[in-house]
C-alpha positions as YAML, in Angstrom:
chain: A
units: angstrom
residues:
- id: 1
  name: MET
  ca: [45.33, 6.31, 64.18]
- id: 2
  name: ALA
  ca: [41.99, 6.46, 65.98]
- id: 3
  name: SER
  ca: [40.96, 9.45, 63.85]
- id: 4
  name: ALA
  ca: [41.69, 7.46, 60.69]
- id: 5
  name: TRP
  ca: [39.48, 4.63, 61.94]
- id: 6
  name: LEU
  ca: [36.74, 7.14, 62.81]
- id: 7
  name: PHE
  ca: [36.97, 8.61, 59.31]
- id: 8
  name: PHE
  ca: [36.65, 5.10, 57.88]
- id: 9
  name: ARG
  ca: [33.54, 4.52, 59.98]
- id: 10
  name: VAL
  ca: [32.03, 7.79, 58.72]
- id: 11
  name: ILE
  ca: [32.62, 6.66, 55.12]
- id: 12
  name: LEU
  ca: [30.78, 3.42, 55.85]
- id: 13
  name: ILE
  ca: [27.86, 5.39, 57.26]
- id: 14
  name: LEU
  ca: [27.79, 7.84, 54.33]
- id: 15
  name: GLY
  ca: [27.33, 5.06, 51.80]
- id: 16
  name: GLN
  ca: [28.85, 2.25, 49.81]
- id: 17
  name: PRO
  ca: [29.38, 4.27, 46.56]
- id: 18
  name: VAL
  ca: [32.57, 5.66, 48.09]
- id: 19
  name: PHE
  ca: [34.11, 2.20, 47.82]
- id: 20
  name: PHE
  ca: [33.87, 2.43, 44.03]
- id: 21
  name: TRP
  ca: [36.89, 4.75, 44.08]
- id: 22
  name: LEU
  ca: [38.29, 3.76, 47.46]
- id: 23
  name: ARG
  ca: [38.78, 0.14, 46.37]
- id: 24
  name: PRO
  ca: [40.92, 0.85, 43.25]
- id: 25
  name: PHE
  ca: [42.89, 3.39, 45.28]
- id: 26
  name: ARG
  ca: [43.81, 0.76, 47.87]
- id: 27
  name: LEU
  ca: [44.82, -1.62, 45.09]
- id: 28
  name: TRP
  ca: [47.02, 1.13, 43.64]
- id: 29
  name: VAL
  ca: [48.67, 1.70, 47.03]
- id: 30
  name: ASN
  ca: [49.37, -2.04, 47.29]
- id: 31
  name: LEU
  ca: [51.13, -1.89, 43.91]
- id: 32
  name: GLU
  ca: [53.32, 0.87, 45.26]
...
């Protein structure tokens, strides 16, 4: 679980553009 949070932090540091695909993906998971 901690590794997942760390990975999330790394994504934030890398840049916001990742959220362009990460956001729809989370929405898709919620639909599931």
